[in-house]
């Protein structure tokens, strides 16, 4: 179906729904690389005006990627909650934007419609919104998950402690974990990106994390971010795995490039649930995404990168994850060229994920060949904090020595908590007080005789 909008004497025509969505997107290098972007600001404005008049129900009738050949499309269509959608079924995309921004649209109302919002609807309405609109609406969205603590409560900010090491040296990893815990990081997850895929190395890391968490009774969860098949095999061998991790994308072909399918994700979740390691809840999955992954795999099917990203959240939503993380600037300037594009993408991703009921955090990051710097990341970090972001990354010095990119540090989390009055996950907050790392929510000065310092430095793989 073709879509048209007239601006002055010029009729702007869009070949189909995915062309309309692509042309309505804010400018970004990935869509330009794919040949999908609007050719001018006028064409972009015409596409947005046309999109604003489109009924939301259109997205239930016209698939961007064919139902017959894409299991993500089938997941979206077959899993759509018509009863949740009923409250907004009469709206156009523009009306939906206005409804979301109303003071009378409450967090409870947003939670009620979330199962009825398809990723295409979320992506479409985000394209009509200013950055401040994305912040305001996302702030009203409440997505709470639990494993050994409670993540996503209002006024709370969690941090993934990311103690990566270029050789997976357990002592180096333990030193970074100590650094992070003493700065109050780690309530989202202690998650290691391993260099090696050796089963023994991976097992050593899982055993070390398990020993650490058990010894100090830390109310958090661990994860070693290796391929899902390695994690399933490790569970079968008795490894102490808390969260199962996997990178995911918004099309079947993207996921195939990661070596996964929806059935494999379901198998992994069932394996993790069988361990019954959660004490407060059973959200056992951890997913990572990023704009540009579908295009980089030549698996985007002509869909713009932000809409592909939102479709990945539909995949995540189906498996009730504890955490979902958009690694916003990691893929590089071919997809998000500069600080402005990275900031916009981070706010879009957070908004779309939360609107769909996904517990979305953000790795506020960039690569050194992008036209971005730490000031840009400070801007995005602050805006995401205002938007109620579920969690951010905590990387020693903000410089990941294994993955070679720039992220956020333990100090950045302290900044955000101080400026916005944000607190840790409640169970982790109580643990920090009990361990005398904090007093009344503020960090204390510690010496080498502190029990956590002595004990953590002694941690070795089993």
Coordinates of C-alpha atoms in Angstrom, one line a residue:
X1 CA 0.0 0.0 0.0
X2 CA 1.3 3.4 -1.0
X3 CA 1.2 6.4 1.3
X4 CA 1.1 10.1 0.3
X5 CA 1.2 13.5 1.8
X6 CA 1.1 16.9 0.1
X7 CA 3.4 19.7 1.2
X8 CA 2.6 22.9 -0.8
X9 CA 2.4 21.8 -4.4
X10 CA 4.5 18.7 -3.9
X11 CA 3.1 15.3 -3.4
X12 CA 5.4 13.1 -1.4
X13 CA 4.8 9.4 -2.0
X14 CA 6.0 6.5 0.2
X15 CA 6.1 3.0 -1.3
X16 CA 4.8 1.2 1.8
X17 CA 4.7 1.3 5.6
X18 CA 8.3 0.5 6.1
X19 CA 9.3 3.2 3.6
X20 CA 7.1 5.7 5.5
X21 CA 8.7 4.8 8.8
X22 CA 12.2 5.0 7.5
X23 CA 11.6 8.4 5.9
X24 CA 10.0 9.7 9.2
X25 CA 13.1 8.8 11.2
X26 CA 15.5 11.4 12.5
X27 CA 18.6 11.5 10.4
X28 CA 21.2 8.8 11.2
X29 CA 24.1 7.3 9.4
X30 CA 22.8 3.7 9.4
X31 CA 19.7 4.5 7.5
X32 CA 21.7 6.6 5.1
X33 CA 24.1 3.7 4.6
X34 CA 21.1 1.4 3.9
X35 CA 19.6 3.9 1.4
X36 CA 16.4 4.2 3.5
X37 CA 16.7 7.8 4.9
X38 CA 14.7 10.8 3.8
X39 CA 16.4 12.7 1.1
X40 CA 15.6 16.1 2.7
X41 CA 14.2 17.7 5.8
X42 CA 11.1 18.5 3.8
X43 CA 10.6 14.8 2.9
X44 CA 11.1 13.8 6.5
X45 CA 8.5 16.3 7.6
X46 CA 6.0 15.1 5.0
X47 CA 6.6 11.5 6.2
X48 CA 6.0 12.5 9.8
X49 CA 2.8 14.3 8.9
X50 CA 1.6 11.3 7.0
X51 CA 2.6 9.0 9.8
X52 CA 0.7 11.1 12.4
X53 CA -2.6 10.6 10.5
X54 CA -2.1 6.8 10.3
X55 CA -4.4 4.7 12.5
X56 CA -2.5 2.5 15.0
X57 CA -4.5 -0.5 13.8
X58 CA -2.7 -0.2 10.4
X59 CA 0.3 -1.9 12.1
X60 CA -1.8 -4.9 12.8
X61 CA -2.7 -5.3 9.1
X62 CA 0.6 -4.5 7.3
X63 CA 3.7 -6.5 8.3
X64 CA 7.0 -4.9 7.7
X65 CA 8.8 -8.2 7.4
X66 CA 6.6 -11.1 6.0
X67 CA 4.8 -13.2 8.5
X68 CA 5.4 -16.4 6.5
X69 CA 9.2 -16.0 6.5
X70 CA 10.0 -14.3 9.8
X71 CA 9.4 -15.8 13.2
X72 CA 9.8 -12.5 14.9
X73 CA 6.9 -11.1 12.9
X74 CA 4.9 -14.2 13.9
X75 CA 5.8 -13.6 17.5
X76 CA 4.6 -10.0 17.3
X77 CA 1.3 -10.9 15.5
X78 CA 0.4 -14.0 17.3
X79 CA 1.3 -12.7 20.7
X80 CA -0.6 -9.4 20.4
X81 CA -2.9 -8.7 23.3
X82 CA -6.1 -7.3 21.7
X83 CA -7.8 -6.6 25.0
X84 CA -4.8 -4.4 26.1
X85 CA -4.8 -2.7 22.7
X86 CA -8.6 -1.9 22.9
X87 CA -8.0 1.2 25.0
X88 CA -5.9 2.9 22.2
X89 CA -7.3 1.1 19.2
X90 CA -9.2 4.2 18.0
X91 CA -6.2 6.4 17.9
X92 CA -3.9 7.6 15.1
X93 CA -0.2 7.7 15.7
X94 CA -0.4 11.4 16.3
X95 CA -3.3 11.0 18.7
X96 CA -1.3 8.3 20.5
X97 CA 1.5 10.7 21.0
X98 CA -0.9 13.3 22.5
X99 CA -2.5 10.7 24.7
X100 CA 0.9 9.5 26.1
X101 CA 1.8 13.1 27.0
X102 CA -1.4 13.9 28.9
X103 CA -1.1 14.4 32.6
X104 CA -4.1 12.2 33.0
X105 CA -2.3 9.2 31.4
X106 CA -0.9 7.4 34.5
X107 CA 1.7 4.8 35.0
X108 CA -1.0 2.2 35.6
X109 CA -2.7 3.1 32.3
X110 CA 0.6 2.7 30.5
X111 CA 1.3 -0.7 32.1
X112 CA -2.2 -1.8 31.1
X113 CA -1.7 -1.0 27.4
X114 CA 1.9 -2.3 27.2
X115 CA 1.0 -5.8 26.0
X116 CA -1.1 -4.3 23.2
X117 CA 1.7 -2.0 21.9
X118 CA 3.6 -3.6 19.0
X119 CA 7.2 -2.5 18.4
X120 CA 6.1 -0.9 15.1
X121 CA 3.6 1.3 17.0
X122 CA 6.2 2.2 19.6
X123 CA 8.8 3.1 16.9
X124 CA 6.2 5.1 14.9
X125 CA 5.1 7.3 17.8
X126 CA 8.7 7.9 18.9
X127 CA 9.4 9.4 15.5
X128 CA 6.9 12.1 16.2
X129 CA 8.4 13.0 19.6
X130 CA 11.0 15.5 20.7
X131 CA 13.7 14.3 23.1
X132 CA 11.8 15.8 26.0
X133 CA 8.7 13.9 25.0
X134 CA 10.6 10.7 25.1
X135 CA 11.9 11.5 28.6
X136 CA 8.5 12.5 30.0
X137 CA 6.6 9.4 28.8
X138 CA 9.4 6.9 29.7
X139 CA 9.5 8.4 33.2
X140 CA 5.9 7.4 33.7
X141 CA 6.5 3.8 32.6
X142 CA 7.0 1.3 35.4
X143 CA 8.6 -2.0 34.7
X144 CA 9.7 -3.9 37.8
X145 CA 11.6 -7.2 37.7
X146 CA 13.1 -9.5 40.4
X147 CA 15.7 -12.2 40.9
X148 CA 17.6 -11.7 44.1
X149 CA 16.6 -8.0 44.4
X150 CA 14.0 -5.6 43.0
X151 CA 14.9 -3.6 39.9
X152 CA 12.9 -0.8 38.3
X153 CA 11.2 0.8 41.2
X154 CA 10.5 4.6 41.0
X155 CA 13.3 6.7 42.3
X156 CA 15.8 3.9 42.0
X157 CA 18.8 3.4 39.7
X158 CA 20.7 0.1 39.4
X159 CA 24.2 -0.5 37.9
X160 CA 25.6 -3.4 36.1
X161 CA 29.1 -4.0 37.5
X162 CA 31.2 -4.9 34.4
X163 CA 34.5 -6.2 35.6
X164 CA 36.0 -7.3 32.2
X165 CA 39.6 -8.3 31.9
X166 CA 41.7 -8.8 28.7
X167 CA 42.9 -12.2 29.8
X168 CA 40.0 -13.3 32.1
X169 CA 42.4 -13.2 35.0
X170 CA 40.4 -14.0 38.1
X171 CA 42.4 -11.7 40.3
X172 CA 41.9 -8.8 37.8
X173 CA 38.2 -9.5 37.7
X174 CA 38.0 -9.7 41.5
X175 CA 39.8 -6.3 41.8
X176 CA 37.3 -4.7 39.5
X177 CA 34.4 -6.2 41.4
X178 CA 35.9 -4.9 44.7
X179 CA 36.2 -1.5 43.1
X180 CA 32.6 -1.5 42.0
X181 CA 31.1 -2.8 45.1
X182 CA 32.9 -0.2 47.2
X183 CA 31.4 2.4 45.0
X184 CA 27.9 0.9 45.4
X185 CA 27.7 -0.6 42.0
X186 CA 26.4 -4.1 41.1
X187 CA 22.7 -4.2 42.0
X188 CA 21.6 -4.8 38.5
X189 CA 24.1 -7.7 37.9
X190 CA 27.8 -8.5 38.1
X191 CA 28.3 -9.4 34.5
X192 CA 31.5 -10.4 32.8
X193 CA 32.2 -10.3 29.1
X194 CA 34.8 -13.2 28.8
X195 CA 37.6 -13.2 26.3
X196 CA 37.7 -17.0 26.1
X197 CA 35.0 -19.5 25.2
X198 CA 36.9 -22.3 27.0
X199 CA 34.3 -24.2 29.1
X200 CA 36.8 -24.4 31.9
X201 CA 37.5 -20.7 31.9
X202 CA 33.8 -19.9 31.8
X203 CA 33.2 -22.3 34.7
X204 CA 35.9 -20.8 36.7
X205 CA 34.3 -17.4 36.3
X206 CA 30.8 -18.7 37.3
X207 CA 32.2 -20.4 40.3
X208 CA 34.1 -17.3 41.4
X209 CA 31.0 -15.1 41.1
X210 CA 28.9 -17.7 42.9
X211 CA 31.4 -17.9 45.8
X212 CA 31.6 -14.2 46.1
X213 CA 27.8 -13.6 46.2
X214 CA 27.3 -16.5 48.6
X215 CA 30.2 -15.5 50.9
X216 CA 29.1 -12.0 51.4
X217 CA 25.3 -12.6 50.9
X218 CA 25.2 -10.0 48.2
X219 CA 21.6 -9.5 47.1
X220 CA 22.4 -9.4 43.4
X221 CA 22.9 -11.8 40.5
X222 CA 25.8 -12.9 38.2
X223 CA 26.2 -13.4 34.5
X224 CA 28.9 -14.5 32.2
X225 CA 28.1 -13.1 28.8
X226 CA 28.9 -16.0 26.5
X227 CA 26.8 -17.6 23.8
X228 CA 23.5 -19.1 25.0
X229 CA 24.4 -22.6 23.8
X230 CA 27.5 -22.5 26.1
X231 CA 25.3 -21.5 29.0
X232 CA 22.8 -24.3 28.4
X233 CA 25.7 -26.8 28.2
X234 CA 27.1 -25.4 31.4
X235 CA 23.8 -25.7 33.2
X236 CA 23.6 -29.3 32.2
X237 CA 27.1 -29.8 33.8
X238 CA 25.9 -28.2 37.0
X239 CA 27.4 -24.7 36.7
X240 CA 25.9 -22.1 39.2
X241 CA 24.3 -19.8 36.6
X242 CA 22.0 -17.0 37.7
X243 CA 21.1 -15.1 34.5
X244 CA 21.3 -16.5 31.0
X245 CA 22.6 -13.9 28.5
X246 CA 22.1 -13.5 24.8
X247 CA 22.4 -10.7 22.2
X248 CA 19.2 -10.5 20.2
X249 CA 17.8 -8.7 17.1
X250 CA 14.5 -7.7 15.6
X251 CA 14.4 -10.1 12.6
X252 CA 14.8 -13.9 12.3
X253 CA 17.8 -13.4 10.0
X254 CA 19.5 -11.2 12.6
X255 CA 19.0 -13.7 15.3
X256 CA 20.3 -16.4 12.9
X257 CA 23.4 -14.4 12.5
X258 CA 23.8 -14.6 16.3
X259 CA 23.4 -18.4 16.1
X260 CA 20.0 -18.3 17.9
X261 CA 16.3 -18.9 17.4
X262 CA 13.2 -18.2 19.5
X263 CA 13.0 -21.9 20.3
X264 CA 16.6 -21.8 21.6
X265 CA 15.8 -18.8 23.8
X266 CA 12.9 -20.7 25.3
X267 CA 15.1 -23.7 25.9
X268 CA 17.7 -21.5 27.7
X269 CA 15.0 -19.9 29.9
X270 CA 13.6 -23.2 30.9
X271 CA 17.1 -24.4 31.8
X272 CA 17.8 -21.4 33.9
X273 CA 14.4 -21.7 35.7
X274 CA 15.1 -25.3 36.5
X275 CA 18.0 -24.2 38.8
X276 CA 15.6 -22.2 41.0
X277 CA 18.4 -19.8 42.1
X278 CA 16.2 -16.7 42.4
X279 CA 15.1 -15.8 45.9
X280 CA 12.6 -13.0 45.1
X281 CA 11.6 -13.7 41.5
X282 CA 12.1 -15.8 38.4
X283 CA 13.2 -13.2 35.8
X284 CA 16.2 -15.2 34.6
X285 CA 17.1 -13.7 31.2
X286 CA 19.5 -10.9 30.3
X287 CA 19.4 -9.6 26.7
X288 CA 21.5 -7.0 24.9
X289 CA 20.5 -5.1 21.7
X290 CA 21.7 -2.2 19.6
X291 CA 20.6 -0.1 16.7
X292 CA 22.4 -1.2 13.6
X293 CA 22.7 -4.9 14.4
X294 CA 20.2 -6.0 11.7
X295 CA 21.8 -3.8 9.1
X296 CA 25.3 -5.0 9.9
X297 CA 24.1 -8.6 9.4
X298 CA 22.3 -7.6 6.1
X299 CA 19.2 -8.8 7.8
X300 CA 17.1 -5.6 8.1
X301 CA 14.7 -6.4 5.2
X302 CA 14.5 -2.7 4.3
X303 CA 13.3 -1.7 7.7
X304 CA 14.9 1.4 9.4
X305 CA 17.3 0.6 12.2
X306 CA 15.3 2.1 15.0
X307 CA 12.2 0.1 14.1
X308 CA 14.4 -3.1 13.9
X309 CA 15.6 -2.3 17.4
X310 CA 12.1 -2.0 18.7
X311 CA 11.3 -5.3 17.2
X312 CA 14.1 -6.8 19.3
X313 CA 12.2 -5.7 22.4
X314 CA 9.3 -7.8 21.3
X315 CA 11.7 -10.8 21.3
X316 CA 12.9 -9.8 24.8
X317 CA 9.4 -9.3 26.2
X318 CA 8.4 -12.8 25.3
X319 CA 10.9 -14.3 27.8
X320 CA 10.2 -12.1 30.9
X321 CA 13.8 -10.9 31.3
X322 CA 15.3 -9.3 34.4
X323 CA 17.4 -6.9 32.3
X324 CA 17.5 -5.7 28.7
X325 CA 20.3 -3.4 27.6
X326 CA 20.6 -1.2 24.5
X327 CA 24.4 -0.9 23.9
X328 CA 23.6 2.3 22.1
X329 CA 26.9 3.6 20.6
X330 CA 28.9 0.3 20.5
X331 CA 28.5 -0.7 16.9
X332 CA 30.1 2.5 15.6
X333 CA 29.7 5.6 13.5
X334 CA 28.5 3.7 10.4
X335 CA 25.2 3.4 12.3
X336 CA 25.2 6.3 14.8
X337 CA 27.6 8.9 13.5
X338 CA 28.0 11.4 16.3
X339 CA 26.9 12.4 19.8
X340 CA 23.6 13.9 18.6
X341 CA 22.6 10.6 16.9
X342 CA 23.7 8.5 19.9
X343 CA 21.8 10.7 22.3
X344 CA 18.6 10.5 20.2
X345 CA 19.0 6.7 19.7
X346 CA 19.4 6.1 23.4
X347 CA 16.3 8.1 24.3
X348 CA 14.3 6.4 21.6
X349 CA 15.4 2.9 22.7
X350 CA 14.6 3.6 26.3
X351 CA 11.2 5.0 25.5
X352 CA 10.2 2.2 23.1
X353 CA 11.4 -0.5 25.5
X354 CA 9.6 0.9 28.5
X355 CA 6.4 1.6 26.6
X356 CA 6.3 -2.1 25.6
X357 CA 6.8 -3.2 29.2
X358 CA 10.5 -4.2 28.9
X359 CA 13.0 -3.5 31.7
X360 CA 15.3 -1.4 29.6
X361 CA 18.7 -0.1 30.7
X362 CA 21.3 1.6 28.5
X363 CA 25.0 1.3 28.0
X364 CA 25.7 4.9 27.5
X365 CA 28.7 4.4 25.2
X366 CA 30.6 5.3 22.1
X367 CA 33.6 4.0 20.1
X368 CA 36.7 6.2 19.7
X369 CA 36.2 6.6 16.0
X370 CA 32.7 8.2 16.4
X371 CA 32.3 11.9 16.4
X372 CA 31.4 11.9 20.1
X373 CA 33.0 12.4 23.5
X374 CA 32.3 12.0 27.2
X375 CA 30.4 15.3 27.3
X376 CA 27.9 13.8 24.9
X377 CA 27.6 10.8 27.2
X378 CA 27.1 13.0 30.2
X379 CA 24.1 14.6 28.4
X380 CA 22.6 11.2 27.5
X381 CA 23.3 9.8 31.0
X382 CA 21.5 12.8 32.6
X383 CA 18.5 12.7 30.3
X384 CA 18.2 8.9 30.8
X385 CA 18.3 9.4 34.6
X386 CA 15.5 12.0 34.3
X387 CA 13.6 9.5 32.2
X388 CA 13.8 6.8 34.9
X389 CA 16.3 4.5 33.2
X390 CA 16.3 1.0 34.9
X391 CA 20.1 0.7 35.0
X392 CA 23.4 1.8 33.5
X393 CA 26.9 0.3 33.2
X394 CA 29.6 0.6 35.8
X395 CA 33.0 0.1 34.1
X396 CA 36.3 0.9 35.9
X397 CA 37.3 4.3 34.6
X398 CA 34.6 4.2 32.0
X399 CA 37.1 2.5 29.6
X400 CA 36.5 -1.1 29.0
X401 CA 39.9 -2.7 28.6
X402 CA 38.6 -5.8 27.0
X403 CA 35.9 -4.5 24.6
X404 CA 37.8 -1.3 23.8
X405 CA 35.0 1.2 24.0
X406 CA 34.0 4.1 26.3
X407 CA 31.1 3.6 28.7
X408 CA 30.1 4.9 32.1
X409 CA 32.1 4.6 35.3
X410 CA 31.2 3.9 38.9
X411 CA 31.6 7.7 39.5
X412 CA 29.0 8.4 36.8
X413 CA 26.5 6.4 38.7
X414 CA 27.4 8.4 41.9
X415 CA 26.9 11.6 39.9
X416 CA 23.5 10.6 38.7
X417 CA 22.3 9.4 42.1
X418 CA 23.5 12.7 43.7
X419 CA 22.0 15.0 41.1
X420 CA 18.6 13.3 40.8
X421 CA 18.3 11.8 44.2
X422 CA 18.2 8.2 43.0
X423 CA 18.8 5.2 45.3
X424 CA 20.0 1.6 44.8
X425 CA 17.7 -1.4 44.6
X426 CA 16.2 -1.6 48.1
X427 CA 17.7 -5.0 49.0
X428 CA 21.2 -3.9 47.8
X429 CA 20.8 -0.6 49.6
X430 CA 20.2 -2.4 52.9
X431 CA 23.2 -4.7 52.2
X432 CA 25.5 -1.7 51.6
X433 CA 24.5 -0.3 55.0
X434 CA 24.9 -3.6 56.7
X435 CA 28.4 -4.0 55.2
X436 CA 29.2 -0.5 56.3
X437 CA 30.0 0.6 52.7
X438 CA 27.5 3.4 53.1
X439 CA 25.9 5.3 55.9
X440 CA 22.5 6.9 55.3
X441 CA 23.0 6.2 51.6
X442 CA 26.4 7.9 51.3
X443 CA 29.7 6.2 50.8
X444 CA 32.0 5.8 53.8
X445 CA 35.8 5.9 53.9
X446 CA 37.1 2.3 54.2
X447 CA 40.5 0.9 54.9
X448 CA 42.3 -2.4 54.0
X449 CA 40.9 -4.1 57.1
X450 CA 37.3 -3.8 56.0
X451 CA 35.8 -7.3 55.8
X452 CA 34.7 -6.9 52.2
X453 CA 38.2 -5.7 51.1
X454 CA 40.0 -8.6 52.8
X455 CA 37.5 -11.3 51.7
X456 CA 37.1 -10.2 48.1
X457 CA 40.8 -10.0 47.4
X458 CA 41.0 -13.6 48.7
X459 CA 38.4 -14.9 46.3
X460 CA 39.8 -17.5 43.9
X461 CA 38.2 -19.8 41.4
X462 CA 37.1 -23.2 42.8

